[in-house]
Every structure is written in structure tokens, then in C-alpha cells.
mmCIF file of C-alpha atoms and ligand atoms in Angstrom:
data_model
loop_
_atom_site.group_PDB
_atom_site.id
_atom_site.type_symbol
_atom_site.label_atom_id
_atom_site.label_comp_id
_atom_site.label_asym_id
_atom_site.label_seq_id
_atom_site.Cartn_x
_atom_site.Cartn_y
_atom_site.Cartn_z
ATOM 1 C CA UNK A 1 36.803 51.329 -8.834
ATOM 2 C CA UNK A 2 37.558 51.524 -12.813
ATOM 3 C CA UNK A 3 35.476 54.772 -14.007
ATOM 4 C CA UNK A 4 32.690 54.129 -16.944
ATOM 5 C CA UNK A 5 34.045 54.436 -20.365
ATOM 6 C CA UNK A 6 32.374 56.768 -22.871
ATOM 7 C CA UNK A 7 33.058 57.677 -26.279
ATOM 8 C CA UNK A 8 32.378 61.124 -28.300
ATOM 9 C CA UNK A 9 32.051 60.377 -32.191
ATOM 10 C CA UNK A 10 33.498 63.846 -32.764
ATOM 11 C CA UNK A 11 35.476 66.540 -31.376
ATOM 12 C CA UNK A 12 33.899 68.564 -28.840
ATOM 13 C CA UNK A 13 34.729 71.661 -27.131
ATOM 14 C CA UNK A 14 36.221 70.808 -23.579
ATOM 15 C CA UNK A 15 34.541 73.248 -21.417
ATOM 16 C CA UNK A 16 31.234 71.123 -22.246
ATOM 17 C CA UNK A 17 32.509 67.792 -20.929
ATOM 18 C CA UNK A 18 33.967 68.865 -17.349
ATOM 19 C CA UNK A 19 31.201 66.969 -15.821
ATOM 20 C CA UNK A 20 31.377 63.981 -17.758
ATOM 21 C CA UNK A 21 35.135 64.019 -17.642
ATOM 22 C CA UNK A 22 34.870 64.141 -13.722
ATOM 23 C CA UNK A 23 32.885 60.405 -13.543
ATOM 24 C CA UNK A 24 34.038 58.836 -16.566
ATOM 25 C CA UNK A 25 37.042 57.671 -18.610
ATOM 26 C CA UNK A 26 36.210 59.762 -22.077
ATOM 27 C CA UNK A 27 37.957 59.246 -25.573
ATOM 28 C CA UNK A 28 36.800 61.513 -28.247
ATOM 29 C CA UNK A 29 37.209 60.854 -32.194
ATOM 30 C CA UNK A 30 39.934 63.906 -32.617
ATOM 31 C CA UNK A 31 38.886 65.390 -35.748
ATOM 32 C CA UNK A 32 35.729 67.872 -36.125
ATOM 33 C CA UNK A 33 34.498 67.412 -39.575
ATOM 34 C CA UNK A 34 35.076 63.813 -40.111
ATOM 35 C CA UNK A 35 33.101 60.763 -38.987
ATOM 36 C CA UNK A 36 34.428 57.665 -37.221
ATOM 37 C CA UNK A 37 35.174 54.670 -39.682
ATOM 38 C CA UNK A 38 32.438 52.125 -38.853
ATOM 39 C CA UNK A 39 35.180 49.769 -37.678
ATOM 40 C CA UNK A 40 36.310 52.071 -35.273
ATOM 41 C CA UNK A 41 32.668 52.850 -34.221
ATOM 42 C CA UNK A 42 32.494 48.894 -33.513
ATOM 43 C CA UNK A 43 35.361 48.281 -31.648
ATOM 44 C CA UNK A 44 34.543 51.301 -29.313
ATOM 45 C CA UNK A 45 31.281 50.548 -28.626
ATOM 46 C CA UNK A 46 32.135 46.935 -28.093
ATOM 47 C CA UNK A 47 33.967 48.544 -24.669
ATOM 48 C CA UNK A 48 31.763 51.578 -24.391
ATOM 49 C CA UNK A 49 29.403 52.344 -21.087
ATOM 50 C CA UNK A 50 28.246 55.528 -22.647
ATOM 51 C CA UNK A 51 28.483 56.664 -26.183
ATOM 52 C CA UNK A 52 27.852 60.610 -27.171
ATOM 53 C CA UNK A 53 27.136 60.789 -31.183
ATOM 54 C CA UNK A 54 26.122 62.731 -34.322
ATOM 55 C CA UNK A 55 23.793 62.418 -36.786
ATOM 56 C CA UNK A 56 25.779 60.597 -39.291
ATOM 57 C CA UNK A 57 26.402 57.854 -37.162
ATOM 58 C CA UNK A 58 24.635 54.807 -37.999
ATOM 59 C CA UNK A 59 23.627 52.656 -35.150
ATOM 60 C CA UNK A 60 22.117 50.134 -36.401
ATOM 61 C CA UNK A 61 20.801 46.782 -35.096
ATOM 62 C CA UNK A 62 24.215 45.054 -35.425
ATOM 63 C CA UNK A 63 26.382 47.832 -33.854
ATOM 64 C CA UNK A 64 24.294 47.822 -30.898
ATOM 65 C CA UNK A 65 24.019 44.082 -30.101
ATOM 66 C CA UNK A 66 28.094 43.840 -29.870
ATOM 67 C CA UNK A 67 27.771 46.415 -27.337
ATOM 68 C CA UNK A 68 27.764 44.163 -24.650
ATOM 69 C CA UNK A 69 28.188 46.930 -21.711
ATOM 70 C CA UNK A 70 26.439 50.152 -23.345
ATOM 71 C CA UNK A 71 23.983 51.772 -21.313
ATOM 72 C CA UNK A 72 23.413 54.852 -22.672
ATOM 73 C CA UNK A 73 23.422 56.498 -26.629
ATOM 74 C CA UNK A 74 23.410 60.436 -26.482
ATOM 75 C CA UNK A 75 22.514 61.783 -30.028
ATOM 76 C CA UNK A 76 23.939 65.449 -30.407
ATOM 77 C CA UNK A 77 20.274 65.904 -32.183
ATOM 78 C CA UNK A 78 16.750 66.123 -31.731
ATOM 79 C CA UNK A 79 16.103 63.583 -34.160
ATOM 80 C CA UNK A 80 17.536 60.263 -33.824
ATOM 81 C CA UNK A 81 16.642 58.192 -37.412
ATOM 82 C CA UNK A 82 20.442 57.085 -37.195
ATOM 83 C CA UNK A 83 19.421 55.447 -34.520
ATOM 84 C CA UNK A 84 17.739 52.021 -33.966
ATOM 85 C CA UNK A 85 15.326 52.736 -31.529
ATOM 86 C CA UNK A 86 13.845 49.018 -31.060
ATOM 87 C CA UNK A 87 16.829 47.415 -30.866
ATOM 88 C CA UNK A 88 17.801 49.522 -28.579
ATOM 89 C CA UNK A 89 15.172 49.423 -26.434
ATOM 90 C CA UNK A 90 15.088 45.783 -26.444
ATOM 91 C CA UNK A 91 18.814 45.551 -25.143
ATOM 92 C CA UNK A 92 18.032 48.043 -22.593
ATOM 93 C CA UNK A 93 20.379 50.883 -23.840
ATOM 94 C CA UNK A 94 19.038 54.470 -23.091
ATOM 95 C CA UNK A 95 18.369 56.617 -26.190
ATOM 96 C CA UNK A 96 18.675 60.482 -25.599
ATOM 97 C CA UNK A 97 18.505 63.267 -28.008
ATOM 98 C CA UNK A 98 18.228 67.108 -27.647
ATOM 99 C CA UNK A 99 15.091 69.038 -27.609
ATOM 100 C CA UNK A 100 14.522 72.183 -26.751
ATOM 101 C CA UNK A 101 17.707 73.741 -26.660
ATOM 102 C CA UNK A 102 17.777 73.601 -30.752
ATOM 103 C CA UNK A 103 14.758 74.738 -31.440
ATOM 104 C CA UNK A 104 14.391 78.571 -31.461
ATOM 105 C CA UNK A 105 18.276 78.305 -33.811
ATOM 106 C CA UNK A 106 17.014 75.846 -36.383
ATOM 107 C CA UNK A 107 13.189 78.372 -36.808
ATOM 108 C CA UNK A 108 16.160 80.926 -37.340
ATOM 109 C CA UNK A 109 17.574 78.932 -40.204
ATOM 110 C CA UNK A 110 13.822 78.054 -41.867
ATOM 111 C CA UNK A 111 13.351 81.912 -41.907
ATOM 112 C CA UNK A 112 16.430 82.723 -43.245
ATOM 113 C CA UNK A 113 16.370 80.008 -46.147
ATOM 114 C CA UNK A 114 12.683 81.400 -46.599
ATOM 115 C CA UNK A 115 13.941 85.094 -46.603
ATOM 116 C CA UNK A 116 17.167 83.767 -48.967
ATOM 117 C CA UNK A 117 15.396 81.756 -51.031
ATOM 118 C CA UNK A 118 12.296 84.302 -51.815
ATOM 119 C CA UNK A 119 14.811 87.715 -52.157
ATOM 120 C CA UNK A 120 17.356 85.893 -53.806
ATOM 121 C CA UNK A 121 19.885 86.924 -51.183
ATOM 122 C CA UNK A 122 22.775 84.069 -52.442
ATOM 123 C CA UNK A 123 21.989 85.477 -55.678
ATOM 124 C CA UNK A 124 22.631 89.533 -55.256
ATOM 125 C CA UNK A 125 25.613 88.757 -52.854
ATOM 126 C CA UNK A 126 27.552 87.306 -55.467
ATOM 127 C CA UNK A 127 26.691 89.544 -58.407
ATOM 128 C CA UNK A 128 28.124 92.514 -56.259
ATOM 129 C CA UNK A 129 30.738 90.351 -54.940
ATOM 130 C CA UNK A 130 31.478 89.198 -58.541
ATOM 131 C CA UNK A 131 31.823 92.268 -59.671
ATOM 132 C CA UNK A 132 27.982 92.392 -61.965
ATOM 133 C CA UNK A 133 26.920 94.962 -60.299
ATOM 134 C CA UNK A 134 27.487 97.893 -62.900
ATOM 135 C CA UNK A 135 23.866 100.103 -62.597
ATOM 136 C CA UNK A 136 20.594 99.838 -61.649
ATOM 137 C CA UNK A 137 17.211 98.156 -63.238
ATOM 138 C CA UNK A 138 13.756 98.744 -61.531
ATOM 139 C CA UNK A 139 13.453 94.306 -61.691
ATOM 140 C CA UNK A 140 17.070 93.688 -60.939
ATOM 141 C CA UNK A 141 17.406 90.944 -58.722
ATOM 142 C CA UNK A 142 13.802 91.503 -57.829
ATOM 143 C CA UNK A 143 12.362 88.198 -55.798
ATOM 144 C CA UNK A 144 9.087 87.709 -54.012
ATOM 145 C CA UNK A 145 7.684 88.929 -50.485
ATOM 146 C CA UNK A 146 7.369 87.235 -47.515
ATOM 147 C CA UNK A 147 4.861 89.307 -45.801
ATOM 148 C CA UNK A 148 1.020 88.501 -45.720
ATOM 149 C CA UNK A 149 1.694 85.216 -48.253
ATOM 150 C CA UNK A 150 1.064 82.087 -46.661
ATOM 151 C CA UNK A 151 3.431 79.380 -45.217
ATOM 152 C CA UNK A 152 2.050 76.097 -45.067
ATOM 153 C CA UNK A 153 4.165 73.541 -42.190
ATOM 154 C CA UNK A 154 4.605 70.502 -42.509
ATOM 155 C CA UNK A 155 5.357 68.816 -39.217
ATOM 156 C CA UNK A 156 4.192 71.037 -36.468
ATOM 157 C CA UNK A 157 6.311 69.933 -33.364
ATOM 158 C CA UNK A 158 8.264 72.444 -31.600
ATOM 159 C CA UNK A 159 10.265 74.000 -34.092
ATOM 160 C CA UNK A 160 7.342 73.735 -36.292
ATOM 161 C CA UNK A 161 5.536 76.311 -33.627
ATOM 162 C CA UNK A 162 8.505 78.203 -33.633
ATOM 163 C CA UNK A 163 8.436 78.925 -37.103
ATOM 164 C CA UNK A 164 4.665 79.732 -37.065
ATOM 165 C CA UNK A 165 6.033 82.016 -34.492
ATOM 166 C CA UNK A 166 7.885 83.829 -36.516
ATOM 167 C CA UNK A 167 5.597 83.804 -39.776
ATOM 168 C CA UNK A 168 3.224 85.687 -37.041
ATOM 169 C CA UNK A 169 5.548 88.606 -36.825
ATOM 170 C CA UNK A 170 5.357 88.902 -40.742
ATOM 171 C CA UNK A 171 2.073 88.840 -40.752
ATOM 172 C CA UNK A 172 1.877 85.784 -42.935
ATOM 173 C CA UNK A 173 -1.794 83.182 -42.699
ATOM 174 C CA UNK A 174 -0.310 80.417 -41.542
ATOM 175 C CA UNK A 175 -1.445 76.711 -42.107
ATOM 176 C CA UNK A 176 -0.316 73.666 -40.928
ATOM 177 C CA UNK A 177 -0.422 69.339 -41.183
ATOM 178 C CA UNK A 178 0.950 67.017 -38.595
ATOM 179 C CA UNK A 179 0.283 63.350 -37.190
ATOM 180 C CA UNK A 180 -2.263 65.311 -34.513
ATOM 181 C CA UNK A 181 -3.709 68.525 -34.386
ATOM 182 C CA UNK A 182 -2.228 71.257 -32.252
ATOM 183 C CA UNK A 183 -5.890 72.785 -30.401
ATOM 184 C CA UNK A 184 -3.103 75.094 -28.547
ATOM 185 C CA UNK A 185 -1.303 76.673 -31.512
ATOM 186 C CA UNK A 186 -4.767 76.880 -33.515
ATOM 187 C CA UNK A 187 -5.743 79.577 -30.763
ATOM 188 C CA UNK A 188 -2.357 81.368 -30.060
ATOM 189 C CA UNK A 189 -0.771 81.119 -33.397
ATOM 190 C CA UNK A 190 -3.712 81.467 -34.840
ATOM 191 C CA UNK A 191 -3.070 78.359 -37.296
ATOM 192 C CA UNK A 192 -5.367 76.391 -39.424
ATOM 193 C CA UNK A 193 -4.993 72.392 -39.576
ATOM 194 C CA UNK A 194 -4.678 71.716 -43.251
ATOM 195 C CA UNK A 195 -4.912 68.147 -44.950
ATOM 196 C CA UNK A 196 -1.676 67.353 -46.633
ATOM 197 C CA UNK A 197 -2.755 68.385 -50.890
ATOM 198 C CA UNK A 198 -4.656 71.106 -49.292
ATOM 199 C CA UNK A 199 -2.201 72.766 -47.447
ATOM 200 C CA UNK A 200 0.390 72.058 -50.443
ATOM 201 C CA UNK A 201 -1.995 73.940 -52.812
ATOM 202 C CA UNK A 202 -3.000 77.244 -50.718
ATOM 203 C CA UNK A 203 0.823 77.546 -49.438
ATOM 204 C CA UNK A 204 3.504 80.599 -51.200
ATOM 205 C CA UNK A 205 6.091 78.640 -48.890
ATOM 206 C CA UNK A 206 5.840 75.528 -47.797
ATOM 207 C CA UNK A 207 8.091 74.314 -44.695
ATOM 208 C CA UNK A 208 9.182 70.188 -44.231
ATOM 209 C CA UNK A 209 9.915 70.061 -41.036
ATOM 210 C CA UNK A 210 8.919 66.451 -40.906
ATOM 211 C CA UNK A 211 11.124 63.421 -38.936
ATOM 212 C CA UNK A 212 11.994 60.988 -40.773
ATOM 213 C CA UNK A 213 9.869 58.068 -40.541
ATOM 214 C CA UNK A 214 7.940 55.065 -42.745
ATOM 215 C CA UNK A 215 5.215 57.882 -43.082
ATOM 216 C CA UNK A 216 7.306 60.922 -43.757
ATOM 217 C CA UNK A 217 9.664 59.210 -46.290
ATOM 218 C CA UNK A 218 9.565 60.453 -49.914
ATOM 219 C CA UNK A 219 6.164 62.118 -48.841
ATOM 220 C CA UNK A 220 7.519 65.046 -51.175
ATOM 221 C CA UNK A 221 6.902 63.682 -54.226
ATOM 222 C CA UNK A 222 6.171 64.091 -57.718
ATOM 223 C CA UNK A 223 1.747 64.569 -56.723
ATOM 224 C CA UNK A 224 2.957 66.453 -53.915
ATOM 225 C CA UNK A 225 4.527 69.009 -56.049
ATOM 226 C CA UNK A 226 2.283 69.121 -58.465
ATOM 227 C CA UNK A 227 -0.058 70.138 -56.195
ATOM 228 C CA UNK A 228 1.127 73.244 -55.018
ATOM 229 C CA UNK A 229 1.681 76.949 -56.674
ATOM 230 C CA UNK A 230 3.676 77.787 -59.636
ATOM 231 C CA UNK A 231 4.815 80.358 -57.381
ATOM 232 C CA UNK A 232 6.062 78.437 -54.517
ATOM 233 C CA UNK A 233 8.883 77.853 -52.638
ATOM 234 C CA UNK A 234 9.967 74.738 -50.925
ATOM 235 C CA UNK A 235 11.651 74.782 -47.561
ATOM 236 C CA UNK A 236 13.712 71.689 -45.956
ATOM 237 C CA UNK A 237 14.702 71.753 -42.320
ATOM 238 C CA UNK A 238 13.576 68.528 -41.323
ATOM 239 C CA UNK A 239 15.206 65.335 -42.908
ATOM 240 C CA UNK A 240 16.485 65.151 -46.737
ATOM 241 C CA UNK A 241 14.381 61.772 -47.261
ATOM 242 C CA UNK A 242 11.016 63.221 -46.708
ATOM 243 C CA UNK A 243 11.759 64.092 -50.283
ATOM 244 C CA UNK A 244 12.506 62.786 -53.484
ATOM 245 C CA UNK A 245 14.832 64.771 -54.549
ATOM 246 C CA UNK A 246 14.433 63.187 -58.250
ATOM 247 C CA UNK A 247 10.788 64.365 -58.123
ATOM 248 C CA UNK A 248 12.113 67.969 -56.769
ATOM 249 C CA UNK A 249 14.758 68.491 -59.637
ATOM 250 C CA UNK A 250 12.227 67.629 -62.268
ATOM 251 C CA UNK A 251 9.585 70.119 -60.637
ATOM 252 C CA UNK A 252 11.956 72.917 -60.489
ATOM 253 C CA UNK A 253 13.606 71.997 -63.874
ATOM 254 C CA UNK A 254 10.086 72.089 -65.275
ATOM 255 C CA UNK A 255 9.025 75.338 -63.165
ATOM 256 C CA UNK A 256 6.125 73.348 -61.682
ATOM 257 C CA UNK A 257 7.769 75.589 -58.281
ATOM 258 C CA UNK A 258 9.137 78.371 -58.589
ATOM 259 C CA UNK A 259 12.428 77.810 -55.899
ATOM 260 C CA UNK A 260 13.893 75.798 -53.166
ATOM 261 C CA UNK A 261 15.799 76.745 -49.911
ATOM 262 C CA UNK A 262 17.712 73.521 -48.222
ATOM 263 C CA UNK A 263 19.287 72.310 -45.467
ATOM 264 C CA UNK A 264 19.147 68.624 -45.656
ATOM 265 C CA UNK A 265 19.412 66.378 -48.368
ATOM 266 C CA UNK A 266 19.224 62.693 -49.185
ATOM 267 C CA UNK A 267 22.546 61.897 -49.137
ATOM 268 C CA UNK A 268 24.814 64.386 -46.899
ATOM 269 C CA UNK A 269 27.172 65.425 -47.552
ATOM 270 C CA UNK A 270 25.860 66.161 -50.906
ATOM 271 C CA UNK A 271 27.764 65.179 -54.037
ATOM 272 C CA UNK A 272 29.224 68.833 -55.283
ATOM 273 C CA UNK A 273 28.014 68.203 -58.960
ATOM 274 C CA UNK A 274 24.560 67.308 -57.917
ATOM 275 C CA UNK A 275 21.944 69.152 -60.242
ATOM 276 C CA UNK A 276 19.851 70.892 -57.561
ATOM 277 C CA UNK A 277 23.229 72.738 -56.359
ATOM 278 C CA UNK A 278 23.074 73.798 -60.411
ATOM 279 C CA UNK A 279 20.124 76.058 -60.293
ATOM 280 C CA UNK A 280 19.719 79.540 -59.475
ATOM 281 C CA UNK A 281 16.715 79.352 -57.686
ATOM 282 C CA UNK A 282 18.007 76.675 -54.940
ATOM 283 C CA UNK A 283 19.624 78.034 -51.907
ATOM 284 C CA UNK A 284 21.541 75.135 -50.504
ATOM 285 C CA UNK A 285 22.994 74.363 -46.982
ATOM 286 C CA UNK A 286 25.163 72.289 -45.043
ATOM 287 C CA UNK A 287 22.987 70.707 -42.685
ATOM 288 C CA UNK A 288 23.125 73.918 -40.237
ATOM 289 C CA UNK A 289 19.438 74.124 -38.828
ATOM 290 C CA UNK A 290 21.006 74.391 -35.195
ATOM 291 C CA UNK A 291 24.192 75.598 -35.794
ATOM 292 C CA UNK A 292 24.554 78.366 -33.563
ATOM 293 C CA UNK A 293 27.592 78.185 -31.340
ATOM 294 C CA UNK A 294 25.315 78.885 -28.271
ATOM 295 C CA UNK A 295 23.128 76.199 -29.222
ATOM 296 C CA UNK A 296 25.678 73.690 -30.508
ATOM 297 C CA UNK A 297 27.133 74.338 -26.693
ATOM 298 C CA UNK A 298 23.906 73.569 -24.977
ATOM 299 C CA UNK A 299 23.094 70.321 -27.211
ATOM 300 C CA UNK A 300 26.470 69.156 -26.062
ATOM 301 C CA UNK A 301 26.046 70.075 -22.300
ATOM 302 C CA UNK A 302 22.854 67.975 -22.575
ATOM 303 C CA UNK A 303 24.365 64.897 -24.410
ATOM 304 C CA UNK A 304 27.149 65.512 -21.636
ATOM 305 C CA UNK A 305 24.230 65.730 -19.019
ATOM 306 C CA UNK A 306 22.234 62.719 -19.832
ATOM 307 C CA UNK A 307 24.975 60.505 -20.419
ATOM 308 C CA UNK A 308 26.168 61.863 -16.727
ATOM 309 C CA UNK A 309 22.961 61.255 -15.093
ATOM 310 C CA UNK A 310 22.742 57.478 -16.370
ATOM 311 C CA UNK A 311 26.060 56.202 -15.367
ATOM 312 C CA UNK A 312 25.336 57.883 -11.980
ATOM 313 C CA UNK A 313 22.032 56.226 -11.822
ATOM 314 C CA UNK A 314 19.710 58.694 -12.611
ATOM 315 C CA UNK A 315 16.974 59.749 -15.002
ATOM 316 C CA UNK A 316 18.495 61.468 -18.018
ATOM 317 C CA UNK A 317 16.480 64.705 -18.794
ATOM 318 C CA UNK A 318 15.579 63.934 -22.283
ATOM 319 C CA UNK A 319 15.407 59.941 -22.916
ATOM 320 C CA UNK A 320 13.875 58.720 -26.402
ATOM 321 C CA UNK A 321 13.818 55.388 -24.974
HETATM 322 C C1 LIG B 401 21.664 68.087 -35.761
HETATM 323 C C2 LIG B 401 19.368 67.968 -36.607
HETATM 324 O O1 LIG B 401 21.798 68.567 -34.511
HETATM 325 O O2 LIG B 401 18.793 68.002 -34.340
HETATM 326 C C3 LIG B 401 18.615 67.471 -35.423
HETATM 327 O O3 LIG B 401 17.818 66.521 -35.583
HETATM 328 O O4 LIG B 401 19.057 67.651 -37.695
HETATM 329 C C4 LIG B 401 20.550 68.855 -36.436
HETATM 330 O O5 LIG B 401 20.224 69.951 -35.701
HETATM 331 C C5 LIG B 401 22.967 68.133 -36.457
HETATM 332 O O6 LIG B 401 22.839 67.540 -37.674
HETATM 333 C C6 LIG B 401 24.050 67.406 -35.659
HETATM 334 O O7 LIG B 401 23.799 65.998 -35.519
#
């Protein structure tokens, strides 16, 4: 009997697809950093049983009706906004992203873009590494605390909790708005629901951890940041379209906030000359929230895992759809 055929949008590390490898008939996109042409994206998942993807794939509503035989999408992600869900689920293709696995690596990253962005930590590693660093001032390079302020999230789903988790351990109040209230981490995390302006107005930091969705898009706007401190500092872990980034620019340009730390932008990769990778008081990212090797190994087990578990018949472990 002819195996299933799946296809991996990027290069992969092979110890994670000796399962998948053992069922199927697997072609992988040879090259780590650089996406499939949308042509060859078509043609493969005209044939494809099984297709394992990133991010920056777009599968759209026309993509997905050519593919005539695909049973199964596995996003190497927890979100999947690259993905059209409806479609999808209308032409009975299984959606599956990865949960869980991600989450404790990419409240890692919010800290450390809230520790970078507050102690200017880009900043002082390249004036020694520059060669600035020539004596000693009592202000030099001095940023702002972390400790007992107050972070204010925005989109309290798991990584959301694991940030608060975090904030707990530096003693920080901690506030939070999402689509429902979270009774659970009100008690143990000791959290207070805030409205969306009212939360953006008592926060020092304020974290977007918010999917992308018809509510969540450009919710960062001009009002929004007018609305909080003069002293605060804007996190983005979520999705780069929650904000408008020509709304962000002006409120940092006009010191309406007083800094940014950010892993996702509108467009990614991000044009080099862009003007938020101009100022000072941005700390900017490549889209790294869960890139641990550990966890990049698990997501891809569980893409591996899912897609496994469908062609044999079974329930994946983390379907969308
Ligand atoms: C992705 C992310 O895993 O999981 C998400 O939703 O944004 C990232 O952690 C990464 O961009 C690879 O697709």
C-alpha cells in the first residue's frame, strides 16, 4: 500500500520526525530560514495527505480547496492566524497547533524583553562592547525597576498566566484583561480583572499577549496609548497586528511612553530601516517568543505527533479544528 504523503514547510531536525518518517512518505522544504514560494506551497499541497508548517505560511481559502487529499495541517505554533480555520473546517482538514509545550519559553522571552527593555540591557552591552565605556556616572545607563511596579496583561491565556507567574516572584501587582475572566488566577496569582483603558492607565509595563483576531487587531492604538503612563513600557509577545505600529512610533517619538520591548511586528521580517528599530528605547526581536531549542524540539515532536495520529486514524492531541 502507497504510504501517506506529508510535507514540512521548513527544515527540521531529523531525530523529531522518526515516527512520522516510519508511516509516511515525507519531503521537507531544505532550507531553515527561508519560506516555501507560494507556488511550491500549491503544488505540494495539491498531493499532500499531511502538511507540517510555520507561521509564515499562508493558508488561505484558495490553497486549501486545491488540496484535494489533505487531511491534516500541523502549525509549528500555538497560534494559527496563517491559517484559515473555516475553510478548513468546512473541507474537513484537521487544524493542529502547539500548546503547552511553548509556553513556559515564550513567559521567558516577555520577562526578558521586560527586564531588557526597562534596564536598558541592549543599550549597556554595546557601549562596553563599543568601546564607551571610559568611567563611571552615578545615572549612567540608569533604567527603571521591575520590582513592586505593576504589569498590566493583555490576553491572559496560558502564557499570559505564566507571565503573571513570574511578575509574582518580583513582587510586582499584577492586573489583567481578556475575552473572560480567569476566577482561578484571580485567587492564585492573585490578579485583578482590569477593563481595557483601565488597565492601560494603572500599568508601568504593559504585556500584548493577545491572538490575533477581528477583536485584537490594531487594538493598540493611538487612544490606547494615550491612555497609559508617561513612564511605561510596552511589551509584544503576542501578534505584531494587535498594534499599529504607526500609532506606536508616533507615541514613542512624542514620549507619550517611555519604551518598547518586541518580538513581533506587523510585517516580519521587519524592513531593517524601519523607524522603531531607530530608537534607543526599543528593544527589538526576531520573532523568538519560543525559541528555545528544547522547546522548538517538543513543538516539532507534537506537529510530528498529531500529524502521526491522523493518518493512523486517531485523535491528534491538540486539534484547533
Ligand atoms: C511560533 C508563535 O512558534 O507559537 C506561536 O504562535 O508565535 C511562535 O512561538 C514561531 O513563530 C514559529 O512558527
Amino acid at each position: 500500500m502507497q504510504k501517506p504523503y506529508v510535507f514540512i514547510t521548513r527544515k527540521l531536525p531529523d531525530e523529531t520526525l522518526v515516527e512520522l518518517n516510519q508511516i509516511a512518505e515525507v519531503k521537507m522544504w531544505p532550507h531553515e530560514e527561508e519560506a516555501v514560494p507560494r507556488d511550491v506551497l500549491l503544488a505540494e499541497a495539491r498531493k499532500a495527505d499531511g502538511l507540517l508548517t510555520m507561521l509564515s505560511d499562508n493558508f488561505d481559502a484558495e490553497l486549501l480547496q486545491q488540496a484535494s487529499s489533505l487531511k491534516v495541517v500541523a502549525n509549528l505554533a500555538v497560534g494559527y492566524d496563517n491559517i484559515d480555520i473555516k475553510t478548513a473546517s468546512n473541507l474537513g482538514i484537521t487544524v493542529c497547533n502547539t500548546p503547552d509545550v511553548l509556553t513556559d519559553s515564550t513567559a521567558d522571552l516577555a520577562f526578558s524583553l521586560i527586564l531588557a527593555t526597562a534596564r536598558r540591557i541592549v543599550e549597556s552591552a554595546n557601549y562596553v562592547k563599543e568601546g564607551k565605556w571610559n568611567s563611571w556616572g552615578p545615572l549612567l545607563l540608569a533604567g527603571a525597576d521591575v520590582h513592586h511596579k505593576t504589569i498590566g496583561i493583555v490576553g491572559m491565556g496560558r502564557i499570559g498566566e505564566a507571565v503573571a507567574r513570574r511578575a509574582k516572584g518580583f513582587d510586582m501587582k499584577i492586573l489583567y484583561h481578556n475575552r473572560n475572566r480567569k476566577p482561578e488566577a484571580e485567587v492564585s496569582l492573585n490578579a485583578e480583572y482590569k477593563d481595557f483603558h483601565e488597565l492601560l492607565k494603572q500599568s508601568d509595563f504593559v504585556v500584548s499577549l493577545a491572538p490575533l483576531t477581528a477583536e485584537t487587531k490594531g487594538m493598540f492604538n493611538r487612544e490606547a496609548f494615550q491612555s497609559m503612563k508617561e513612564s511605561a513600557i510596552f511589551i509584544n509577545v503576542g501578534r505584531g497586528a494587535a498594534v499599529d505600529e504607526s500609532a506606536l512610533i508616533e507615541a514613542l517619538q512624542n514620549k507619550t511612553i517611555a519604551g518598547a520591548g518586541l518580538d513581533v511586528f506587523e510585517k516580519e521580517p521587519i524592513d531593517p530601516k524601519h523607524s522603531l528599530l531607530m530608537m534607543k528605547q526599543v528593544v527589538a526581536l526576531p520573532h523568538i517568543g519560543s525559541a528555545s531549542v528544547e522547546t522548538r524540539m517538543k513543538m516539532a515532536e507534537l506537529a510530528c505527533r498529531n500529524i502521526v495520529n491522523i493518518l493512523n486514524g486517531k485523535e491528534p492531541e491538540t486539534p484547533v479544528t
